[in-house]
Amino acid sequence: KEENTSLAQTAEEDKFRLSDVGKAIKNPYLWWASIIMFLIYTIYSNVSYFTPYLSSQVGMDVSDSSFLGIIRGYVFYFLSPVGGYIADKLLKSTLRLYGYGFIGLAVLFFAATRVPAGEDSVVIAIVISLLASAFAMMLYGVMWSILNEIDIPISYAATAIGISSMVIYLPDLFVPAMIGSWLDNYGEEAGYFRMFIFFGICCMLAVVLSLTLAERVKMMKAAKEIK
């Protein structure tokens, strides 16, 4: 009977109420997590710029560059479970995976700004492009598990996802146009330099937000256990 009572209480708590929409909107952790996911989507959705970069800046054959683009865009999907395994089994936290993963991405993007144009840089440029794409895929593949980590209640989980989606996919509205403007107005070398700097700054911001939120969540859960 006690078990049935507990299940009934849980079911009642998980029911959707109109007031829960306000709770989702007012949840600061939801907006915090949404900005982090906005940043990984910014990177994930634009690593495809490595394809024209490799051909125009380091002289790689267009067909070879496109082939690497296929690897980055499709083969690397298999890295998503790897990111999930690291988050679940090793770090016990998706936010910590994001913090450390974004450090790696920042290093790669800032390193890309130091790669000189010309065929002598093909190998290092390829390595950077593949590693950056691999990191981006691992992080993007486990993106939504952040909402579980910040304890979004089931009662307004769908509402929370809807709110997050409005933030996460905003880069599609302006980032490609911004990068295209840089390439058109400053030339390809300076345009790609600005792009990598922009990506690097996004990653540094994501490192701070991810690790700080991870600590906040840890403290919040510890406080609940004490109660």
PDB file of C-alpha atoms in Angstrom, residues 17-146:
ATOM      1  CA  ARG A  17      -0.308  22.120 -15.055  1.00  0.00           C
ATOM      2  CA  LEU A  18      -0.569  25.466 -16.825  1.00  0.00           C
ATOM      3  CA  SER A  19       1.340  27.031 -13.954  1.00  0.00           C
ATOM      4  CA  ASP A  20       4.284  24.807 -14.856  1.00  0.00           C
ATOM      5  CA  VAL A  21       4.880  26.922 -17.974  1.00  0.00           C
ATOM      6  CA  GLY A  22       5.698  29.830 -15.693  1.00  0.00           C
ATOM      7  CA  LYS A  23       7.947  27.603 -13.622  1.00  0.00           C
ATOM      8  CA  ALA A  24       9.894  26.602 -16.734  1.00  0.00           C
ATOM      9  CA  ILE A  25      10.288  30.209 -17.856  1.00  0.00           C
ATOM     10  CA  LYS A  26      11.433  31.296 -14.392  1.00  0.00           C
ATOM     11  CA  ASN A  27      13.925  28.447 -13.964  1.00  0.00           C
ATOM     12  CA  PRO A  28      17.367  30.132 -14.250  1.00  0.00           C
ATOM     13  CA  TYR A  29      19.145  26.805 -14.710  1.00  0.00           C
ATOM     14  CA  LEU A  30      17.049  26.133 -17.823  1.00  0.00           C
ATOM     15  CA  TRP A  31      18.165  29.370 -19.462  1.00  0.00           C
ATOM     16  CA  TRP A  32      21.739  28.754 -18.327  1.00  0.00           C
ATOM     17  CA  ALA A  33      21.726  25.292 -19.896  1.00  0.00           C
ATOM     18  CA  SER A  34      20.072  26.665 -23.047  1.00  0.00           C
ATOM     19  CA  ILE A  35      22.913  29.138 -23.570  1.00  0.00           C
ATOM     20  CA  ILE A  36      25.459  26.317 -23.222  1.00  0.00           C
ATOM     21  CA  MET A  37      23.550  24.274 -25.802  1.00  0.00           C
ATOM     22  CA  PHE A  38      23.318  27.378 -28.008  1.00  0.00           C
ATOM     23  CA  LEU A  39      27.116  27.519 -27.978  1.00  0.00           C
ATOM     24  CA  ILE A  40      27.643  23.866 -28.900  1.00  0.00           C
ATOM     25  CA  TYR A  41      25.078  24.153 -31.685  1.00  0.00           C
ATOM     26  CA  THR A  42      26.934  27.219 -32.965  1.00  0.00           C
ATOM     27  CA  ILE A  43      30.072  25.111 -33.289  1.00  0.00           C
ATOM     28  CA  TYR A  44      28.424  21.892 -34.476  1.00  0.00           C
ATOM     29  CA  SER A  45      26.371  23.545 -37.208  1.00  0.00           C
ATOM     30  CA  ASN A  46      29.315  25.468 -38.651  1.00  0.00           C
ATOM     31  CA  VAL A  47      32.279  23.071 -38.586  1.00  0.00           C
ATOM     32  CA  SER A  48      31.283  22.400 -42.196  1.00  0.00           C
ATOM     33  CA  TYR A  49      33.233  25.577 -43.025  1.00  0.00           C
ATOM     34  CA  PHE A  50      36.347  23.442 -42.694  1.00  0.00           C
ATOM     35  CA  THR A  51      35.523  21.989 -46.127  1.00  0.00           C
ATOM     36  CA  PRO A  52      36.001  25.236 -48.115  1.00  0.00           C
ATOM     37  CA  TYR A  53      38.755  26.308 -45.710  1.00  0.00           C
ATOM     38  CA  LEU A  54      40.888  23.257 -46.499  1.00  0.00           C
ATOM     39  CA  SER A  55      40.577  23.740 -50.244  1.00  0.00           C
ATOM     40  CA  SER A  56      40.955  27.519 -50.426  1.00  0.00           C
ATOM     41  CA  GLN A  57      43.507  28.161 -47.666  1.00  0.00           C
ATOM     42  CA  VAL A  58      45.817  25.157 -47.620  1.00  0.00           C
ATOM     43  CA  GLY A  59      45.401  24.026 -51.205  1.00  0.00           C
ATOM     44  CA  MET A  60      43.748  20.678 -50.597  1.00  0.00           C
ATOM     45  CA  ASP A  61      42.014  19.110 -53.576  1.00  0.00           C
ATOM     46  CA  VAL A  62      38.295  19.948 -53.589  1.00  0.00           C
ATOM     47  CA  SER A  63      37.239  16.313 -53.888  1.00  0.00           C
ATOM     48  CA  ASP A  64      39.498  15.285 -50.983  1.00  0.00           C
ATOM     49  CA  SER A  65      38.210  18.141 -48.857  1.00  0.00           C
ATOM     50  CA  SER A  66      34.629  17.116 -49.629  1.00  0.00           C
ATOM     51  CA  PHE A  67      35.441  13.522 -48.680  1.00  0.00           C
ATOM     52  CA  LEU A  68      36.690  14.706 -45.289  1.00  0.00           C
ATOM     53  CA  GLY A  69      33.488  16.704 -45.004  1.00  0.00           C
ATOM     54  CA  ILE A  70      31.504  13.483 -45.388  1.00  0.00           C
ATOM     55  CA  ILE A  71      33.567  11.881 -42.620  1.00  0.00           C
ATOM     56  CA  ARG A  72      33.008  14.878 -40.348  1.00  0.00           C
ATOM     57  CA  GLY A  73      29.314  15.083 -41.153  1.00  0.00           C
ATOM     58  CA  TYR A  74      28.293  11.409 -41.099  1.00  0.00           C
ATOM     59  CA  VAL A  75      30.957   8.971 -39.910  1.00  0.00           C
ATOM     60  CA  PHE A  76      31.551  10.981 -36.754  1.00  0.00           C
ATOM     61  CA  TYR A  77      27.936  10.400 -35.704  1.00  0.00           C
ATOM     62  CA  PHE A  78      29.274   7.182 -34.193  1.00  0.00           C
ATOM     63  CA  LEU A  79      31.187   9.293 -31.671  1.00  0.00           C
ATOM     64  CA  SER A  80      27.967  10.395 -29.950  1.00  0.00           C
ATOM     65  CA  PRO A  81      27.808   7.205 -27.818  1.00  0.00           C
ATOM     66  CA  VAL A  82      31.447   7.781 -26.882  1.00  0.00           C
ATOM     67  CA  GLY A  83      30.520  11.181 -25.487  1.00  0.00           C
ATOM     68  CA  GLY A  84      27.628   9.595 -23.621  1.00  0.00           C
ATOM     69  CA  TYR A  85      29.877   6.911 -22.132  1.00  0.00           C
ATOM     70  CA  ILE A  86      32.407   9.485 -20.927  1.00  0.00           C
ATOM     71  CA  ALA A  87      29.665  11.637 -19.398  1.00  0.00           C
ATOM     72  CA  ASP A  88      27.859   8.722 -17.712  1.00  0.00           C
ATOM     73  CA  LYS A  89      30.650   6.396 -16.641  1.00  0.00           C
ATOM     74  CA  LEU A  90      33.802   8.468 -16.295  1.00  0.00           C
ATOM     75  CA  LEU A  91      32.824  12.039 -15.416  1.00  0.00           C
ATOM     76  CA  LYS A  92      29.331  11.316 -14.060  1.00  0.00           C
ATOM     77  CA  SER A  93      28.275  14.647 -15.522  1.00  0.00           C
ATOM     78  CA  THR A  94      27.400  15.938 -18.978  1.00  0.00           C
ATOM     79  CA  LEU A  95      28.242  19.472 -17.863  1.00  0.00           C
ATOM     80  CA  ARG A  96      31.758  18.426 -16.895  1.00  0.00           C
ATOM     81  CA  LEU A  97      32.146  16.693 -20.255  1.00  0.00           C
ATOM     82  CA  TYR A  98      31.155  19.992 -21.840  1.00  0.00           C
ATOM     83  CA  GLY A  99      33.606  21.946 -19.720  1.00  0.00           C
ATOM     84  CA  TYR A 100      36.565  19.751 -20.628  1.00  0.00           C
ATOM     85  CA  GLY A 101      35.429  19.187 -24.218  1.00  0.00           C
ATOM     86  CA  PHE A 102      35.118  22.902 -24.868  1.00  0.00           C
ATOM     87  CA  ILE A 103      38.642  23.427 -23.564  1.00  0.00           C
ATOM     88  CA  GLY A 104      39.844  21.038 -26.268  1.00  0.00           C
ATOM     89  CA  LEU A 105      37.768  22.835 -28.899  1.00  0.00           C
ATOM     90  CA  ALA A 106      39.073  26.247 -27.846  1.00  0.00           C
ATOM     91  CA  VAL A 107      42.672  25.048 -28.158  1.00  0.00           C
ATOM     92  CA  LEU A 108      41.974  23.646 -31.626  1.00  0.00           C
ATOM     93  CA  PHE A 109      40.261  26.778 -32.947  1.00  0.00           C
ATOM     94  CA  PHE A 110      42.917  29.122 -31.623  1.00  0.00           C
ATOM     95  CA  ALA A 111      45.570  26.777 -33.063  1.00  0.00           C
ATOM     96  CA  ALA A 112      43.815  27.037 -36.443  1.00  0.00           C
ATOM     97  CA  THR A 113      44.489  30.789 -36.470  1.00  0.00           C
ATOM     98  CA  ARG A 114      48.219  30.012 -36.399  1.00  0.00           C
ATOM     99  CA  VAL A 115      48.156  27.647 -39.378  1.00  0.00           C
ATOM    100  CA  PRO A 116      49.788  29.438 -42.334  1.00  0.00           C
ATOM    101  CA  ALA A 117      48.153  29.330 -45.738  1.00  0.00           C
ATOM    102  CA  GLY A 118      49.721  26.991 -48.263  1.00  0.00           C
ATOM    103  CA  GLU A 119      50.088  23.301 -49.058  1.00  0.00           C
ATOM    104  CA  ASP A 120      52.767  22.818 -46.395  1.00  0.00           C
ATOM    105  CA  SER A 121      50.007  23.162 -43.780  1.00  0.00           C
ATOM    106  CA  VAL A 122      47.642  20.532 -45.219  1.00  0.00           C
ATOM    107  CA  VAL A 123      48.357  17.804 -42.663  1.00  0.00           C
ATOM    108  CA  ILE A 124      48.034  19.989 -39.555  1.00  0.00           C
ATOM    109  CA  ALA A 125      44.909  21.648 -40.972  1.00  0.00           C
ATOM    110  CA  ILE A 126      43.325  18.240 -41.608  1.00  0.00           C
ATOM    111  CA  VAL A 127      44.153  17.058 -38.084  1.00  0.00           C
ATOM    112  CA  ILE A 128      42.653  20.197 -36.532  1.00  0.00           C
ATOM    113  CA  SER A 129      39.500  19.941 -38.643  1.00  0.00           C
ATOM    114  CA  LEU A 130      38.928  16.279 -37.782  1.00  0.00           C
ATOM    115  CA  LEU A 131      39.607  16.684 -34.057  1.00  0.00           C
ATOM    116  CA  ALA A 132      37.393  19.779 -33.803  1.00  0.00           C
ATOM    117  CA  SER A 133      34.571  17.998 -35.624  1.00  0.00           C
ATOM    118  CA  ALA A 134      34.970  14.924 -33.406  1.00  0.00           C
ATOM    119  CA  PHE A 135      34.742  17.002 -30.220  1.00  0.00           C
ATOM    120  CA  ALA A 136      31.746  18.918 -31.577  1.00  0.00           C
ATOM    121  CA  MET A 137      29.900  15.711 -32.465  1.00  0.00           C
ATOM    122  CA  MET A 138      30.527  14.117 -29.056  1.00  0.00           C
ATOM    123  CA  LEU A 139      29.203  17.188 -27.266  1.00  0.00           C
ATOM    124  CA  TYR A 140      26.245  17.780 -29.564  1.00  0.00           C
ATOM    125  CA  GLY A 141      25.192  14.127 -29.341  1.00  0.00           C
ATOM    126  CA  VAL A 142      24.585  14.328 -25.580  1.00  0.00           C
ATOM    127  CA  MET A 143      23.269  17.896 -25.543  1.00  0.00           C
ATOM    128  CA  TRP A 144      19.760  17.222 -24.250  1.00  0.00           C
ATOM    129  CA  SER A 145      20.983  15.192 -21.277  1.00  0.00           C
ATOM    130  CA  ILE A 146      21.954  18.498 -19.661  1.00  0.00           C
TER     131      ILE A 146
END
